[in-house]
Backbone as numpy.savetxt, mean C-alpha at the origin, in Angstrom:
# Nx Ny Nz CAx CAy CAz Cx Cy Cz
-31.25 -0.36 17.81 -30.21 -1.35 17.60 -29.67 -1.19 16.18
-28.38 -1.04 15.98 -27.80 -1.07 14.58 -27.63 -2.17 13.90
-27.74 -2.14 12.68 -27.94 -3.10 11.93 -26.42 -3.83 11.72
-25.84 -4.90 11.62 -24.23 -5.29 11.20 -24.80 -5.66 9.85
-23.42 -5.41 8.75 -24.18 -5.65 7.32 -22.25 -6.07 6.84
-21.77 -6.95 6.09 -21.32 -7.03 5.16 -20.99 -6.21 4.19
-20.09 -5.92 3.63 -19.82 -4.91 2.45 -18.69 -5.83 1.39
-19.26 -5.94 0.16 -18.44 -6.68 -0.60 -18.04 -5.74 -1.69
-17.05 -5.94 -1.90 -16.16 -4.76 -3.41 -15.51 -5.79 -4.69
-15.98 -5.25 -5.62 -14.72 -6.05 -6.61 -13.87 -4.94 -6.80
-12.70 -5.81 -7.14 -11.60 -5.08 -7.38 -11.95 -3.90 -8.81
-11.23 -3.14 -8.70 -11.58 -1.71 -9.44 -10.77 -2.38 -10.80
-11.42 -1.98 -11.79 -10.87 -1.84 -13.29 -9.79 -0.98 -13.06
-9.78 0.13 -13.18 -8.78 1.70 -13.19 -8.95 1.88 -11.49
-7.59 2.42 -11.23 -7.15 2.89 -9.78 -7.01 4.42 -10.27
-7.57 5.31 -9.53 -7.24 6.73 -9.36 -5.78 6.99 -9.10
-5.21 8.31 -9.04 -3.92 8.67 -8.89 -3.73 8.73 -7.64
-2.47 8.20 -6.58 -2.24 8.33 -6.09 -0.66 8.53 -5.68
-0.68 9.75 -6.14 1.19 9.96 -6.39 1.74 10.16 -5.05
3.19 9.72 -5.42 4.80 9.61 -4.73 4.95 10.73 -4.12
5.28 10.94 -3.10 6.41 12.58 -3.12 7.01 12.70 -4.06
7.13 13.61 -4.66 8.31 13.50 -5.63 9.90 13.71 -5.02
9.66 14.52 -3.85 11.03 14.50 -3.15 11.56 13.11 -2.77
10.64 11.93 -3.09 10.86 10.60 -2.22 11.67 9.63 -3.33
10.84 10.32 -4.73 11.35 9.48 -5.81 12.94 9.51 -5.72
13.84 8.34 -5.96 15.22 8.44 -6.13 15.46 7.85 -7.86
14.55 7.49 -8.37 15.23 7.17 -9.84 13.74 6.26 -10.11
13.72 6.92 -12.09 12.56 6.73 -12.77 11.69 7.57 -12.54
10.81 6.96 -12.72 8.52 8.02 -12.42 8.24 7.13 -12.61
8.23 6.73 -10.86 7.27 5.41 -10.73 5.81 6.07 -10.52
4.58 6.05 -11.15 3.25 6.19 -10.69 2.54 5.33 -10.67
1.87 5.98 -8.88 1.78 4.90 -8.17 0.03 5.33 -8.63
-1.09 4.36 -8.39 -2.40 4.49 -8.28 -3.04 3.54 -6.94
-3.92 3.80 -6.41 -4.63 3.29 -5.41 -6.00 3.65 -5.33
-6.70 2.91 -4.04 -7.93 3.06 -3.89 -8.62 2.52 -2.54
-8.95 3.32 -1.39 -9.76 2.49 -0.60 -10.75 2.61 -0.89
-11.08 1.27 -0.82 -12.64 0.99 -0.95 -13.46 0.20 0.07
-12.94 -0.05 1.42 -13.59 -0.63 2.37 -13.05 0.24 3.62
-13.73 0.00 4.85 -13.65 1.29 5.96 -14.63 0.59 6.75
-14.12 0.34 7.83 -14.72 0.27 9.37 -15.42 1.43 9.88
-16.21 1.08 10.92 -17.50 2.27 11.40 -17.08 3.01 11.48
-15.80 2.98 12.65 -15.28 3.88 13.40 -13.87 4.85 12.10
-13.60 3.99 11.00 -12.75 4.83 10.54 -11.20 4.39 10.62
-10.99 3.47 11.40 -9.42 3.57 11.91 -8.84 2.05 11.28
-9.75 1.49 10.59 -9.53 0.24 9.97 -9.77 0.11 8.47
-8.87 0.28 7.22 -9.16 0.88 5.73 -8.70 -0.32 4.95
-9.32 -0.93 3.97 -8.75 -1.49 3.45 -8.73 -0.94 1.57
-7.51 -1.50 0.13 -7.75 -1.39 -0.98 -6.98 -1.71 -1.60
-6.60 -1.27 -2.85 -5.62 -1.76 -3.83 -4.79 -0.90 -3.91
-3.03 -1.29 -4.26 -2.51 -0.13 -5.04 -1.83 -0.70 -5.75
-0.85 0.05 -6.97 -0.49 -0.46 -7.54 0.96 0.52 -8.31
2.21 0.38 -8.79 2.66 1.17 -8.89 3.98 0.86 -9.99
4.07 1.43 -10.54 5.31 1.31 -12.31 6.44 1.48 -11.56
7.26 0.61 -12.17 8.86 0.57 -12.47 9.30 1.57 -11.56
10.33 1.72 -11.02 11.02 2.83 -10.14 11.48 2.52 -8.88
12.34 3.98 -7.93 13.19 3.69 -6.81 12.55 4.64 -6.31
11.60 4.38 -4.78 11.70 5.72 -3.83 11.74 5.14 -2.23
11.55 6.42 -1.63 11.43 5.89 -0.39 9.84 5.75 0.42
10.02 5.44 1.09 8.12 5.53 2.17 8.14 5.23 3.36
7.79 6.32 3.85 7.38 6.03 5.41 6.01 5.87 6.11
5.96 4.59 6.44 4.98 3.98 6.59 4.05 5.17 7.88
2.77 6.04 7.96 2.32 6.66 8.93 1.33 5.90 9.87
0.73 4.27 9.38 0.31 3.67 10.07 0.71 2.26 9.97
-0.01 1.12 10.65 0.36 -0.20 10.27 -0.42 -0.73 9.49
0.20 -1.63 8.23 -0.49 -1.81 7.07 0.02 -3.50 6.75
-0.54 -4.03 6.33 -0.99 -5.46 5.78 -1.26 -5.38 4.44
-0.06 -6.14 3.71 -0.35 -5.74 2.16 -0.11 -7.63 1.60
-0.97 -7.95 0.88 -0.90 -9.10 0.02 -0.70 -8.79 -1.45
0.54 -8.88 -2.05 0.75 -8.79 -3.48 0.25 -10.00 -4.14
-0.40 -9.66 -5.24 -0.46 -10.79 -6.25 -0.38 -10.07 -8.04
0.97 -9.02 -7.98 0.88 -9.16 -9.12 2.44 -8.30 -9.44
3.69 -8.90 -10.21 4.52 -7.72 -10.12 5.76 -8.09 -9.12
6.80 -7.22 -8.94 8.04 -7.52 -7.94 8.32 -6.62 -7.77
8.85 -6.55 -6.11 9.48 -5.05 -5.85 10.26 -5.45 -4.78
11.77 -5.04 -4.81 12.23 -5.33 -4.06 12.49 -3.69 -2.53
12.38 -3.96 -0.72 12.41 -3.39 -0.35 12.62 -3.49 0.84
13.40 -2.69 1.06 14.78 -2.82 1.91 14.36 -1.51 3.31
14.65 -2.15 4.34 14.07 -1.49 5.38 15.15 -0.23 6.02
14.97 0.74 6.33 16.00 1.91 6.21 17.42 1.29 7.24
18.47 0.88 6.78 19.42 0.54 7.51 19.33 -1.10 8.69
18.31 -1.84 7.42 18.20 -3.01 7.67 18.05 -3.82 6.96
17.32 -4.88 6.73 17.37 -6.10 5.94 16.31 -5.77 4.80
16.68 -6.11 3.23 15.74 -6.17 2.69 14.98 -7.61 1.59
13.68 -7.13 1.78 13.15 -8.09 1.16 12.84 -8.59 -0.05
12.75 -9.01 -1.28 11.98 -9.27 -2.55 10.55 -10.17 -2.38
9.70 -9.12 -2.67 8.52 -9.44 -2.85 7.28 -9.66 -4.41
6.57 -10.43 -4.11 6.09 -10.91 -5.28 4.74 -11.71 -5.21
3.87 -12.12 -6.46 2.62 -13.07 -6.26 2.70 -13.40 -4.87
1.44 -13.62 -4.28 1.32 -14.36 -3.01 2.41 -13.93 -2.25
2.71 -13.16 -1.83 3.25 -12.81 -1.17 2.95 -11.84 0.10
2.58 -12.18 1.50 2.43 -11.19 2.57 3.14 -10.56 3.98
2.69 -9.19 3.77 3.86 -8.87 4.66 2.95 -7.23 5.65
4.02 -7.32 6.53 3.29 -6.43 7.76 4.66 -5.29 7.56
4.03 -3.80 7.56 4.61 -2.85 7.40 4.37 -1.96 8.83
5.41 -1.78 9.91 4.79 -1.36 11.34 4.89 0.41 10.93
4.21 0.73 11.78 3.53 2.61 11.55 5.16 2.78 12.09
5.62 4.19 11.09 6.72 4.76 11.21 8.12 4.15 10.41
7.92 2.74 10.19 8.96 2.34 9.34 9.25 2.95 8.05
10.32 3.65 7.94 11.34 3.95 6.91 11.08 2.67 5.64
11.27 2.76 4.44 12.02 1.97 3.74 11.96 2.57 2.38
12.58 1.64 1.35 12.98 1.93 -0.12 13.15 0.95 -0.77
12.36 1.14 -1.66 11.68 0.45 -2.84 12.10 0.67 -4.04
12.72 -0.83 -4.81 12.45 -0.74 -6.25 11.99 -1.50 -6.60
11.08 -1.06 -7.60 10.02 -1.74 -8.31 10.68 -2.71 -9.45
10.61 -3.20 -9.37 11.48 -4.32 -10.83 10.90 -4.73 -11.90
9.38 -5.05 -11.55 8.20 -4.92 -12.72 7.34 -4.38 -11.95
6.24 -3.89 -12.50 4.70 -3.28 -12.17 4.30 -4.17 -11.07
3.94 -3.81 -9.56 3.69 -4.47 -8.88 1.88 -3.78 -8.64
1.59 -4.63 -7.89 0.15 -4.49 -7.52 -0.17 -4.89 -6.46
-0.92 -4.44 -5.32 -1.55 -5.44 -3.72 -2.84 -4.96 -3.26
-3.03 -5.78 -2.41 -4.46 -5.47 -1.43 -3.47 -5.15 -0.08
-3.95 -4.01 0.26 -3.43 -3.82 1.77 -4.60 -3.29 2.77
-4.28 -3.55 3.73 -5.31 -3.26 5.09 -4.51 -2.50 6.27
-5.19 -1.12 6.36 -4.35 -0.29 7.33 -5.02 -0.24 8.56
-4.10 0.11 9.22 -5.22 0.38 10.40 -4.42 1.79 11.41
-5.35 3.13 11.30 -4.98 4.41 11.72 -4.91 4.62 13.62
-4.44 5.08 14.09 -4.54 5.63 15.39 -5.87 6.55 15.66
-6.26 7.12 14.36 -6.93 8.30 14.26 -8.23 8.21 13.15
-8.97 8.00 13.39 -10.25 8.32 12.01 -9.77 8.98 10.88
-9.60 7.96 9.87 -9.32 8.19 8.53 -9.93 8.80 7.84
-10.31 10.39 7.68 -11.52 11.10 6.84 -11.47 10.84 5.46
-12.27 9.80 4.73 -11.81 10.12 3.17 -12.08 11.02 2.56
C-alpha cells in the first residue's frame, strides 16, 4: 500500500532562468525566471513561481495553466481578442494552445498550476 504524504514548499528566494524565445520578444529584454517546485505522482499536474521584467512578447500557452499574481502588472491581450490587465490578487485560467501578448508594465510575479496531457519530465 502506498503511502499519501503532503509536500509543502516555501516560496524560493532566487528563481532560476527561465528565458523567452527570443523570436517571441517584440520590445525590451524582458527576463523571465521560474521554478516548479511541486508535481503530482503521475507527472501531468505541476505547480511554481514565475516571474518576469518589464517588456512585450508573445506566448503560447502548450498546456492549461492557473496562475495567481500577487506581485507587479502586466497587461495581456488574447491573440485577436479581448485583453486583460492583471495584477495583486489577481486569477486567471490560461486554456492549452491559447495565443497571447504581453506587456509587462512593472515586474510581475505568480504562482501558477499546470496541468500536461503528457508526463512532465523535469
Amino acid at each position: 500500500m502506498s503511502e499519501l504524504k503532503m509536500k509543502t514548499v516555501a516560496m524560493p528566494d532566487h528563481l532560476p532562468d527561465m528565458p523567452i524565445d527570443p523570436d517571441w520578444i517584440h520590445e525590451g529584454e524582458p527576463t523571465a525566471r521560474g521554478a516548479i517546485v511541486t508535481q503530482s505522482a503521475d507527472k501531468r499536474m505541476s505547480s511554481g513561481y514565475w516571474q518576469c521584467s518589464e517588456g512585450r512578447f508573445e506566448w503560447t500557452f502548450g498546456w492549461d495553466e492557473f496562475a495567481h499574481g500577487f506581485e507587479g502588472r502586466v497587461a495581456i491581450e488574447e491573440d485577436g481578442g479581448d485583453s486583460y490587465t492583471l495584477g495583486p490578487g489577481d486569477t486567471v485560467h490560461f486554456p492549452a494552445g491559447l495565443k497571447t501578448h504581453w506587456h509587462v508594465i512593472q515586474p510581475v510575479r505568480k504562482y501558477f498550476v499546470i496541468r500536461t496531457t503528457d508526463p512532465l519530465e523535469l
